[in-house]
């Protein structure tokens, strides 16, 4: 950052943006090493936590565009990690369900992402990591409400 103007490096918005780019690259690389993408993790995590859902629900829960949801579910279904079946209430809609293989894949992706978190936050002690996570959560929550 020695060549970056001090006006920028003193701004939290600039710092967050720079760190977000770095974090995204680390996460993409980490998921790539295990043959997955961040979208796969989002969908598997939502299914594990909330149970079967429509593609539309998954898009909302995972903050993903509909076309990205469809592409990711197609890839996950090809790998046997999710099953897509017609919704008995509305045959025009599909219900996506996590498979046993999907649970194992999610655990695998959790380990990959935990390593990424460790790499990203390496210079911070555990207490500072918790504090940073709490502060970021408060900021995000505030801005999502408004």
PDB file of C-alpha atoms in Angstrom, residues 56-129:
ATOM      1  CA  UNK A  56     -36.630 -19.276  -6.413  1.00  0.00           C
ATOM      2  CA  UNK A  57     -36.319 -19.681  -2.641  1.00  0.00           C
ATOM      3  CA  UNK A  58     -32.692 -20.707  -3.021  1.00  0.00           C
ATOM      4  CA  UNK A  59     -31.989 -17.639  -5.122  1.00  0.00           C
ATOM      5  CA  UNK A  60     -33.427 -15.384  -2.422  1.00  0.00           C
ATOM      6  CA  UNK A  61     -31.717 -17.157   0.455  1.00  0.00           C
ATOM      7  CA  UNK A  62     -28.356 -17.283  -1.299  1.00  0.00           C
ATOM      8  CA  UNK A  63     -28.570 -13.815  -2.882  1.00  0.00           C
ATOM      9  CA  UNK A  64     -28.100 -15.272  -6.351  1.00  0.00           C
ATOM     10  CA  UNK A  65     -29.518 -14.434  -9.766  1.00  0.00           C
ATOM     11  CA  UNK A  66     -32.012 -16.983 -11.096  1.00  0.00           C
ATOM     12  CA  UNK A  67     -29.783 -18.023 -14.019  1.00  0.00           C
ATOM     13  CA  UNK A  68     -26.844 -18.605 -11.645  1.00  0.00           C
ATOM     14  CA  UNK A  69     -29.078 -20.717  -9.377  1.00  0.00           C
ATOM     15  CA  UNK A  70     -30.194 -22.878 -12.314  1.00  0.00           C
ATOM     16  CA  UNK A  71     -26.620 -23.359 -13.578  1.00  0.00           C
ATOM     17  CA  UNK A  72     -25.293 -24.222 -10.107  1.00  0.00           C
ATOM     18  CA  UNK A  73     -28.150 -26.640  -9.409  1.00  0.00           C
ATOM     19  CA  UNK A  74     -27.543 -28.321 -12.769  1.00  0.00           C
ATOM     20  CA  UNK A  75     -23.875 -28.803 -11.837  1.00  0.00           C
ATOM     21  CA  UNK A  76     -24.753 -30.050  -8.342  1.00  0.00           C
ATOM     22  CA  UNK A  77     -27.374 -32.449  -9.741  1.00  0.00           C
ATOM     23  CA  UNK A  78     -24.844 -33.831 -12.256  1.00  0.00           C
ATOM     24  CA  UNK A  79     -22.522 -34.544  -9.315  1.00  0.00           C
ATOM     25  CA  UNK A  80     -25.304 -36.252  -7.379  1.00  0.00           C
ATOM     26  CA  UNK A  81     -25.204 -33.629  -4.615  1.00  0.00           C
ATOM     27  CA  UNK A  82     -28.822 -32.500  -5.026  1.00  0.00           C
ATOM     28  CA  UNK A  83     -32.003 -33.914  -6.480  1.00  0.00           C
ATOM     29  CA  UNK A  84     -34.543 -31.833  -8.349  1.00  0.00           C
ATOM     30  CA  UNK A  85     -38.136 -33.056  -8.374  1.00  0.00           C
ATOM     31  CA  UNK A  86     -41.434 -31.485  -9.412  1.00  0.00           C
ATOM     32  CA  UNK A  87     -43.159 -29.711  -6.514  1.00  0.00           C
ATOM     33  CA  UNK A  88     -46.353 -31.670  -5.716  1.00  0.00           C
ATOM     34  CA  UNK A  89     -48.152 -28.365  -4.964  1.00  0.00           C
ATOM     35  CA  UNK A  90     -47.122 -26.719  -8.244  1.00  0.00           C
ATOM     36  CA  UNK A  91     -45.803 -28.928 -11.051  1.00  0.00           C
ATOM     37  CA  UNK A  92     -44.280 -25.892 -12.809  1.00  0.00           C
ATOM     38  CA  UNK A  93     -41.861 -25.498  -9.907  1.00  0.00           C
ATOM     39  CA  UNK A  94     -38.987 -27.776  -8.889  1.00  0.00           C
ATOM     40  CA  UNK A  95     -38.054 -28.679  -5.337  1.00  0.00           C
ATOM     41  CA  UNK A  96     -34.332 -29.107  -4.720  1.00  0.00           C
ATOM     42  CA  UNK A  97     -33.221 -31.567  -2.032  1.00  0.00           C
ATOM     43  CA  UNK A  98     -29.787 -32.239  -0.575  1.00  0.00           C
ATOM     44  CA  UNK A  99     -28.547 -35.825  -1.018  1.00  0.00           C
ATOM     45  CA  UNK A 100     -26.254 -37.803   1.297  1.00  0.00           C
ATOM     46  CA  UNK A 101     -23.486 -37.146  -1.210  1.00  0.00           C
ATOM     47  CA  UNK A 102     -24.349 -33.457  -0.990  1.00  0.00           C
ATOM     48  CA  UNK A 103     -23.971 -33.512   2.794  1.00  0.00           C
ATOM     49  CA  UNK A 104     -20.497 -35.032   2.397  1.00  0.00           C
ATOM     50  CA  UNK A 105     -19.612 -32.475  -0.292  1.00  0.00           C
ATOM     51  CA  UNK A 106     -20.758 -29.641   1.972  1.00  0.00           C
ATOM     52  CA  UNK A 107     -18.516 -30.954   4.763  1.00  0.00           C
ATOM     53  CA  UNK A 108     -15.635 -31.087   2.280  1.00  0.00           C
ATOM     54  CA  UNK A 109     -16.351 -27.509   1.186  1.00  0.00           C
ATOM     55  CA  UNK A 110     -16.611 -26.397   4.827  1.00  0.00           C
ATOM     56  CA  UNK A 111     -13.057 -27.629   5.401  1.00  0.00           C
ATOM     57  CA  UNK A 112     -11.815 -25.858   2.254  1.00  0.00           C
ATOM     58  CA  UNK A 113     -13.513 -22.616   3.300  1.00  0.00           C
ATOM     59  CA  UNK A 114     -12.209 -22.907   6.873  1.00  0.00           C
ATOM     60  CA  UNK A 115      -8.692 -23.035   5.438  1.00  0.00           C
ATOM     61  CA  UNK A 116      -9.424 -19.933   3.371  1.00  0.00           C
ATOM     62  CA  UNK A 117     -10.708 -18.116   6.463  1.00  0.00           C
ATOM     63  CA  UNK A 118      -7.507 -19.047   8.264  1.00  0.00           C
ATOM     64  CA  UNK A 119      -5.385 -17.732   5.390  1.00  0.00           C
ATOM     65  CA  UNK A 120      -7.408 -14.529   5.101  1.00  0.00           C
ATOM     66  CA  UNK A 121      -7.317 -13.732   8.808  1.00  0.00           C
ATOM     67  CA  UNK A 122      -3.846 -15.147   9.503  1.00  0.00           C
ATOM     68  CA  UNK A 123      -2.357 -11.986  11.042  1.00  0.00           C
ATOM     69  CA  UNK A 124      -5.209 -11.655  13.560  1.00  0.00           C
ATOM     70  CA  UNK A 125      -5.453 -13.485  16.889  1.00  0.00           C
ATOM     71  CA  UNK A 126      -8.667 -15.438  17.584  1.00  0.00           C
ATOM     72  CA  UNK A 127     -10.256 -12.650  19.659  1.00  0.00           C
ATOM     73  CA  UNK A 128      -9.666 -10.081  16.907  1.00  0.00           C
ATOM     74  CA  UNK A 129     -11.153 -12.489  14.344  1.00  0.00           C
TER      75      UNK A 129
END
